[in-house]
């Protein structure tokens, strides 16, 4: 089996660039950092933007950051919630290939995505996937779901994992090492997370998640360090070589991700899966480079799926 392992975002960017431009609809685009990311993605030849927001403010900010708007479609909608609806309309009507959140509250944006009529639902659970490039770490590390589902039960964890594995397969990762993260390795009803983690590992043993090795429950040290596993006397096929963390709750994913960014200098790219198109779901404090990488991740998946 040939499987790609991404050493960093540059290799993702190269792949995405080689497939030409796609159109992204940006909801509530009147924000300097969002437009800076759009400028970078434009310059890389990744996207053609459709910017929905207060057009006068967008033009003013574009002037300040030297973003050329000649290739860009502008749709005037100063209200962020209405802008989210118009951005979803643009995708539903085929005017854009994927969607990006701008300066709007995440829940308001997600409600537009999930609206029953002319929304972007597929019948699957929508879930968040984040990729991290961490200084000193040999490969991109993925985490799901630290951004959408708050406290998923076992069936939802299964869907969250399936969404990520489907997506990682699309971008060339045919075999993914997954750890269902917990605080320790003993399965106990006192820690319900450990029961779910064991159930997911058992499903994998029985043939579920065919493009993955799923192990758990395991604490973070054993997921990233063969030495830690040896000290603890745990045998693991993954042996410290994790690609994807399945976290038990949104808080674990959120704190893990922000720790990587703020304590370890990582760059994060976050997208939503399970919808009709990948969705760039960045937060206000993400740097323009981090937003560029999220655009890269979403656009690559979209491009591969639609070739
Ligand atoms: N996938 C598919 N459909 C969903 C999902 C999902 N993950 N979540 C909700 N729905 C559907 C429901 O089935 C229902 O039909 C409708 O959407 C409304 O669902 P509710 O009643 O749970 O709606 P809300 O508005 O209370 O909550 C939905 C949100 C997505 C807004 C909420 O789950 C949320 O705020 N999640 C956290 C997002 C966030 O703040 N992330 C942090 C940083 S990026």
Short mmCIF file of C-alpha atoms and ligand atoms in Angstrom, two decimals:
data_model
loop_
_atom_site.label_atom_id
_atom_site.label_comp_id
_atom_site.label_asym_id
_atom_site.label_seq_id
_atom_site.Cartn_x
_atom_site.Cartn_y
_atom_site.Cartn_z
CA UNK A 1 0.00 0.00 0.00
CA UNK A 2 1.38 3.41 -0.98
CA UNK A 3 0.54 6.02 1.60
CA UNK A 4 1.53 9.67 1.69
CA UNK A 5 2.78 11.13 4.92
CA UNK A 6 2.96 14.89 4.91
CA UNK A 7 6.14 16.24 6.48
CA UNK A 8 4.71 19.77 6.61
CA UNK A 9 2.29 22.20 5.04
CA UNK A 10 4.60 23.02 2.12
CA UNK A 11 4.03 19.59 0.57
CA UNK A 12 0.25 20.05 0.91
CA UNK A 13 0.53 23.50 -0.64
CA UNK A 14 2.57 22.15 -3.58
CA UNK A 15 -0.06 19.49 -4.27
CA UNK A 16 -2.94 21.94 -4.03
CA UNK A 17 -1.17 24.48 -6.28
CA UNK A 18 -0.49 21.90 -8.95
CA UNK A 19 -4.24 21.40 -9.38
CA UNK A 20 -5.12 25.00 -10.31
CA UNK A 21 -7.50 27.53 -8.79
CA UNK A 22 -10.88 26.95 -7.17
CA UNK A 23 -13.44 29.50 -6.05
CA UNK A 24 -13.92 30.12 -2.34
CA UNK A 25 -16.89 32.04 -0.89
CA UNK A 26 -15.80 34.00 2.19
CA UNK A 27 -18.57 34.84 4.67
CA UNK A 28 -18.11 38.23 6.40
CA UNK A 29 -14.84 38.97 4.62
CA UNK A 30 -14.29 42.54 5.90
CA UNK A 31 -11.38 41.61 8.16
CA UNK A 32 -7.71 42.38 7.67
CA UNK A 33 -6.34 38.96 8.71
CA UNK A 34 -8.89 37.10 6.59
CA UNK A 35 -8.04 39.26 3.58
CA UNK A 36 -4.32 38.78 4.19
CA UNK A 37 -4.85 35.01 4.02
CA UNK A 38 -6.89 35.45 0.84
CA UNK A 39 -4.07 37.53 -0.61
CA UNK A 40 -1.53 34.78 0.16
CA UNK A 41 -3.79 32.07 -1.30
CA UNK A 42 -4.42 34.21 -4.40
CA UNK A 43 -0.69 34.80 -4.88
CA UNK A 44 -0.02 31.06 -4.54
CA UNK A 45 -2.49 30.44 -7.38
CA UNK A 46 -4.77 28.39 -5.10
CA UNK A 47 -8.06 30.26 -5.27
CA UNK A 48 -10.26 32.87 -6.87
CA UNK A 49 -12.20 34.65 -4.10
CA UNK A 50 -15.87 35.56 -3.82
CA UNK A 51 -15.92 38.02 -0.91
CA UNK A 52 -19.19 38.63 0.90
CA UNK A 53 -19.31 41.47 3.42
CA UNK A 54 -19.25 45.25 3.65
CA UNK A 55 -17.79 46.06 0.24
CA UNK A 56 -16.58 49.56 1.16
CA UNK A 57 -14.64 48.17 4.16
CA UNK A 58 -13.30 45.28 2.08
CA UNK A 59 -12.04 47.73 -0.57
CA UNK A 60 -10.42 49.96 2.06
CA UNK A 61 -8.66 46.99 3.74
CA UNK A 62 -7.61 45.61 0.35
CA UNK A 63 -5.96 48.93 -0.42
CA UNK A 64 -4.11 48.88 2.92
CA UNK A 65 -2.73 45.36 2.42
CA UNK A 66 -2.24 45.68 -1.36
CA UNK A 67 -4.70 42.95 -2.25
CA UNK A 68 -5.71 43.30 -5.88
CA UNK A 69 -9.44 42.79 -6.39
CA UNK A 70 -9.52 42.59 -10.20
CA UNK A 71 -10.10 38.82 -10.20
CA UNK A 72 -12.43 38.98 -7.19
CA UNK A 73 -16.21 38.90 -7.06
CA UNK A 74 -17.62 41.20 -4.37
CA UNK A 75 -21.08 40.79 -2.83
CA UNK A 76 -22.26 43.58 -0.55
CA UNK A 77 -23.78 42.36 2.72
CA UNK A 78 -22.73 44.22 5.89
CA UNK A 79 -24.69 41.96 8.28
CA UNK A 80 -22.41 38.98 9.16
CA UNK A 81 -25.25 36.47 9.58
CA UNK A 82 -26.79 37.47 6.25
CA UNK A 83 -23.30 37.33 4.72
CA UNK A 84 -22.96 33.72 5.93
CA UNK A 85 -26.27 32.85 4.28
CA UNK A 86 -25.20 34.49 1.02
CA UNK A 87 -21.88 32.63 1.12
CA UNK A 88 -23.72 29.32 1.60
CA UNK A 89 -26.04 30.35 -1.29
CA UNK A 90 -22.97 30.91 -3.48
CA UNK A 91 -21.81 27.32 -2.84
CA UNK A 92 -25.29 25.80 -3.23
CA UNK A 93 -25.80 27.70 -6.51
CA UNK A 94 -22.42 26.54 -7.85
CA UNK A 95 -20.85 30.03 -7.86
CA UNK A 96 -18.15 28.85 -5.44
CA UNK A 97 -16.49 25.49 -4.80
CA UNK A 98 -15.95 25.77 -1.07
CA UNK A 99 -16.64 28.01 1.90
CA UNK A 100 -14.63 30.01 4.42
CA UNK A 101 -15.64 31.68 7.69
CA UNK A 102 -14.62 35.33 8.01
CA UNK A 103 -15.31 37.74 10.88
CA UNK A 104 -18.43 36.10 12.30
CA UNK A 105 -19.24 34.13 15.43
CA UNK A 106 -18.63 30.40 14.78
CA UNK A 107 -22.07 29.25 15.94
CA UNK A 108 -23.86 31.82 13.72
CA UNK A 109 -21.77 30.72 10.77
CA UNK A 110 -22.43 27.03 11.48
CA UNK A 111 -26.18 27.63 11.74
CA UNK A 112 -26.12 29.01 8.18
CA UNK A 113 -24.18 25.94 7.03
CA UNK A 114 -26.67 23.63 8.78
CA UNK A 115 -29.89 25.39 7.71
CA UNK A 116 -32.40 22.74 6.66
CA UNK A 117 -33.27 24.37 3.31
CA UNK A 118 -30.43 25.02 0.86
CA UNK A 119 -27.77 24.32 3.48
CA UNK A 120 -24.65 22.20 3.08
CA UNK A 121 -25.74 19.10 5.00
CA UNK A 122 -25.21 15.65 3.52
CA UNK A 123 -26.90 13.53 6.18
CA UNK A 124 -23.53 12.92 7.79
CA UNK A 125 -22.36 14.46 11.02
CA UNK A 126 -20.32 17.59 10.42
CA UNK A 127 -17.00 17.46 12.24
CA UNK A 128 -13.82 19.44 12.64
CA UNK A 129 -10.37 18.32 11.55
CA UNK A 130 -7.24 20.27 12.45
CA UNK A 131 -3.74 19.79 11.09
CA UNK A 132 -0.67 20.97 12.99
CA UNK A 133 2.83 21.62 11.81
CA UNK A 134 4.91 21.45 14.99
CA UNK A 135 8.56 22.59 15.10
CA UNK A 136 10.78 19.54 15.67
CA UNK A 137 8.00 17.04 14.85
CA UNK A 138 8.58 14.98 11.72
CA UNK A 139 5.10 15.07 10.20
CA UNK A 140 1.76 16.85 10.16
CA UNK A 141 -0.32 15.87 13.18
CA UNK A 142 -4.10 15.76 12.83
CA UNK A 143 -6.69 16.21 15.61
CA UNK A 144 -10.44 15.60 15.51
CA UNK A 145 -12.88 16.98 16.80
CA UNK A 146 -11.77 20.06 18.67
CA UNK A 147 -14.09 22.49 16.94
CA UNK A 148 -17.63 21.33 16.23
CA UNK A 149 -19.13 18.48 18.25
CA UNK A 150 -19.14 19.30 21.92
CA UNK A 151 -19.36 15.93 23.74
CA UNK A 152 -19.90 13.22 21.12
CA UNK A 153 -21.23 9.81 22.12
CA UNK A 154 -19.72 6.61 20.71
CA UNK A 155 -21.74 6.56 17.45
CA UNK A 156 -20.80 10.17 16.80
CA UNK A 157 -17.12 9.48 17.56
CA UNK A 158 -17.28 6.74 14.94
CA UNK A 159 -18.68 9.19 12.38
CA UNK A 160 -16.13 11.85 13.35
CA UNK A 161 -13.35 9.33 12.78
CA UNK A 162 -14.87 8.17 9.46
CA UNK A 163 -15.08 11.78 8.23
CA UNK A 164 -11.40 12.35 8.95
CA UNK A 165 -10.25 9.04 7.48
CA UNK A 166 -12.27 9.62 4.32
CA UNK A 167 -10.71 13.02 3.94
CA UNK A 168 -7.17 11.85 4.67
CA UNK A 169 -7.61 9.09 2.08
CA UNK A 170 -8.71 11.69 -0.46
CA UNK A 171 -5.47 13.62 0.11
CA UNK A 172 -3.42 10.43 -0.31
CA UNK A 173 -3.06 8.98 3.19
CA UNK A 174 -4.04 5.36 2.63
CA UNK A 175 -2.98 4.18 6.08
CA UNK A 176 -3.48 6.41 9.11
CA UNK A 177 -2.27 5.72 12.65
CA UNK A 178 -5.09 6.77 14.98
CA UNK A 179 -5.00 7.05 18.75
CA UNK A 180 -8.28 7.42 20.65
CA UNK A 181 -6.88 9.71 23.30
CA UNK A 182 -7.56 9.24 27.02
CA UNK A 183 -5.89 10.08 30.33
CA UNK A 184 -4.56 6.54 30.77
CA UNK A 185 -4.68 3.04 29.33
CA UNK A 186 -6.87 1.18 31.85
CA UNK A 187 -10.44 0.63 30.65
CA UNK A 188 -12.76 1.69 33.46
CA UNK A 189 -16.38 2.83 33.78
CA UNK A 190 -15.07 5.59 36.05
CA UNK A 191 -13.56 7.12 32.92
CA UNK A 192 -16.19 6.70 30.20
CA UNK A 193 -13.74 7.98 27.58
CA UNK A 194 -11.69 4.81 28.02
CA UNK A 195 -14.73 2.63 27.28
CA UNK A 196 -15.45 4.46 24.02
CA UNK A 197 -11.77 4.37 23.02
CA UNK A 198 -11.65 0.59 23.57
CA UNK A 199 -14.89 0.16 21.60
CA UNK A 200 -13.41 2.06 18.64
CA UNK A 201 -10.21 0.00 18.76
CA UNK A 202 -12.34 -3.19 18.88
CA UNK A 203 -14.35 -2.00 15.85
CA UNK A 204 -11.07 -1.56 13.99
CA UNK A 205 -10.01 -5.12 14.92
CA UNK A 206 -13.28 -6.32 13.39
CA UNK A 207 -12.62 -4.50 10.10
CA UNK A 208 -14.08 -1.01 10.61
CA UNK A 209 -11.97 1.98 9.49
CA UNK A 210 -10.09 -0.04 6.83
CA UNK A 211 -7.52 2.68 6.06
CA UNK A 212 -6.45 2.99 9.68
CA UNK A 213 -4.87 1.36 12.68
CA UNK A 214 -6.98 2.53 15.61
CA UNK A 215 -5.64 2.04 19.14
CA UNK A 216 -6.91 3.21 22.51
CA UNK A 217 -7.37 4.13 25.19
CA UNK A 218 -3.90 5.64 25.26
CA UNK A 219 -2.51 8.75 26.93
CA UNK A 220 -0.64 11.31 24.85
CA UNK A 221 2.87 10.22 25.87
CA UNK A 222 2.43 6.70 24.50
CA UNK A 223 0.93 8.07 21.30
CA UNK A 224 4.02 10.07 20.41
CA UNK A 225 6.88 8.22 22.14
CA UNK A 226 8.06 4.62 21.78
CA UNK A 227 10.28 5.22 24.83
CA UNK A 228 7.26 6.18 26.96
CA UNK A 229 5.47 3.02 25.80
CA UNK A 230 8.46 0.89 26.79
CA UNK A 231 8.61 2.48 30.26
CA UNK A 232 4.92 1.80 30.74
CA UNK A 233 5.23 -1.74 29.39
CA UNK A 234 2.58 -1.18 26.74
CA UNK A 235 2.76 -2.84 23.35
CA UNK A 236 1.40 -0.79 20.48
CA UNK A 237 1.43 -1.38 16.73
CA UNK A 238 1.54 2.38 16.27
CA UNK A 239 4.55 2.53 18.61
CA UNK A 240 4.63 6.30 19.13
CA UNK A 241 3.96 7.10 15.50
CA UNK A 242 0.51 8.68 15.68
CA UNK A 243 -0.96 10.62 12.71
CA UNK A 244 -4.43 11.42 14.04
CA UNK A 245 -5.75 11.99 17.55
CA UNK A 246 -9.42 11.28 18.12
CA UNK A 247 -10.17 13.39 21.19
CA UNK A 248 -13.07 12.65 23.55
CA UNK A 249 -14.53 16.18 23.78
CA UNK A 250 -14.27 19.58 22.13
CA UNK A 251 -12.39 20.92 25.17
CA UNK A 252 -9.62 18.31 24.93
CA UNK A 253 -9.15 19.07 21.23
CA UNK A 254 -9.29 22.80 21.73
CA UNK A 255 -6.79 22.82 24.62
CA UNK A 256 -4.46 20.36 22.86
CA UNK A 257 -4.52 22.49 19.70
CA UNK A 258 -4.02 25.81 21.46
CA UNK A 259 -1.23 24.30 23.57
CA UNK A 260 0.55 23.20 20.42
CA UNK A 261 0.19 26.70 18.97
CA UNK A 262 1.02 28.76 22.06
CA UNK A 263 3.54 26.53 23.87
CA UNK A 264 5.19 24.73 20.96
CA UNK A 265 4.99 27.33 18.17
CA UNK A 266 2.82 25.12 15.93
CA UNK A 267 0.83 26.34 12.95
CA UNK A 268 -2.73 25.08 12.86
CA UNK A 269 -5.12 24.62 9.93
CA UNK A 270 -8.75 23.86 10.75
CA UNK A 271 -11.53 22.67 8.44
CA UNK A 272 -15.00 21.16 8.68
CA UNK A 273 -15.86 17.83 7.08
CA UNK A 274 -19.11 15.95 6.46
CA UNK A 275 -20.67 18.84 4.54
CA UNK A 276 -21.17 19.04 0.78
CA UNK A 277 -17.85 20.86 0.45
CA UNK A 278 -14.94 21.30 2.85
CA UNK A 279 -15.29 24.43 4.99
CA UNK A 280 -12.46 26.61 6.27
CA UNK A 281 -13.21 27.27 9.94
CA UNK A 282 -10.49 29.45 11.32
CA UNK A 283 -10.63 31.47 14.51
CA UNK A 284 -9.94 35.16 14.96
CA UNK A 285 -6.48 34.69 16.46
CA UNK A 286 -5.18 32.38 13.73
CA UNK A 287 -2.33 33.99 11.80
CA UNK A 288 -2.72 34.67 8.06
CA UNK A 289 -0.33 31.73 7.41
CA UNK A 290 -2.49 29.44 9.53
CA UNK A 291 -5.56 30.60 7.59
CA UNK A 292 -3.66 30.03 4.32
CA UNK A 293 -2.93 26.46 5.39
CA UNK A 294 -6.58 25.85 6.22
CA UNK A 295 -7.51 27.15 2.77
CA UNK A 296 -4.88 24.79 1.33
CA UNK A 297 -6.27 21.79 3.21
CA UNK A 298 -9.85 22.54 2.16
CA UNK A 299 -9.02 23.37 -1.44
CA UNK A 300 -6.86 20.26 -1.91
CA UNK A 301 -9.67 17.99 -0.68
CA UNK A 302 -12.18 19.80 -2.84
CA UNK A 303 -9.95 19.63 -5.92
CA UNK A 304 -9.17 15.94 -5.55
CA UNK A 305 -12.83 15.08 -5.00
CA UNK A 306 -13.93 16.96 -8.09
CA UNK A 307 -11.25 15.97 -10.57
N1 LIG B 1 -23.60 17.72 12.13
C1 LIG B 1 -24.75 17.71 11.47
N2 LIG B 1 -25.85 18.35 11.91
C2 LIG B 1 -25.77 19.00 13.08
C3 LIG B 1 -24.58 19.06 13.84
C4 LIG B 1 -23.46 18.37 13.31
N3 LIG B 1 -22.27 18.35 13.93
N4 LIG B 1 -24.81 19.82 14.94
C5 LIG B 1 -26.10 20.19 14.89
N5 LIG B 1 -26.67 19.72 13.77
C6 LIG B 1 -28.05 19.89 13.32
C7 LIG B 1 -29.01 19.27 14.31
O1 LIG B 1 -29.27 17.94 13.94
C8 LIG B 1 -30.23 20.14 14.17
O2 LIG B 1 -31.02 19.73 13.08
C9 LIG B 1 -29.66 21.52 13.84
O3 LIG B 1 -28.35 21.29 13.32
C10 LIG B 1 -29.58 22.41 15.05
O4 LIG B 1 -28.87 21.69 16.06
P1 LIG B 1 -28.81 22.20 17.56
O5 LIG B 1 -30.19 22.24 18.13
O6 LIG B 1 -27.78 21.41 18.31
O7 LIG B 1 -28.37 23.67 17.27
P2 LIG B 1 -27.52 24.71 17.98
O8 LIG B 1 -27.70 25.94 17.17
O9 LIG B 1 -27.81 24.77 19.43
O10 LIG B 1 -25.97 24.17 17.84
C11 LIG B 1 -25.32 23.81 16.65
C12 LIG B 1 -23.89 24.39 16.67
C13 LIG B 1 -23.08 23.81 15.52
C14 LIG B 1 -23.99 25.90 16.48
C15 LIG B 1 -23.20 24.03 18.04
O11 LIG B 1 -23.02 22.64 18.11
C16 LIG B 1 -21.91 24.72 18.30
O12 LIG B 1 -21.91 25.91 18.62
N6 LIG B 1 -20.77 23.98 18.23
C17 LIG B 1 -19.47 24.50 18.60
C18 LIG B 1 -18.90 25.39 17.55
C19 LIG B 1 -17.78 26.24 18.09
O13 LIG B 1 -18.00 27.21 18.80
N7 LIG B 1 -16.53 25.89 17.77
C20 LIG B 1 -15.42 26.51 18.34
C21 LIG B 1 -14.38 27.06 17.49
S1 LIG B 1 -14.18 26.93 15.85
#
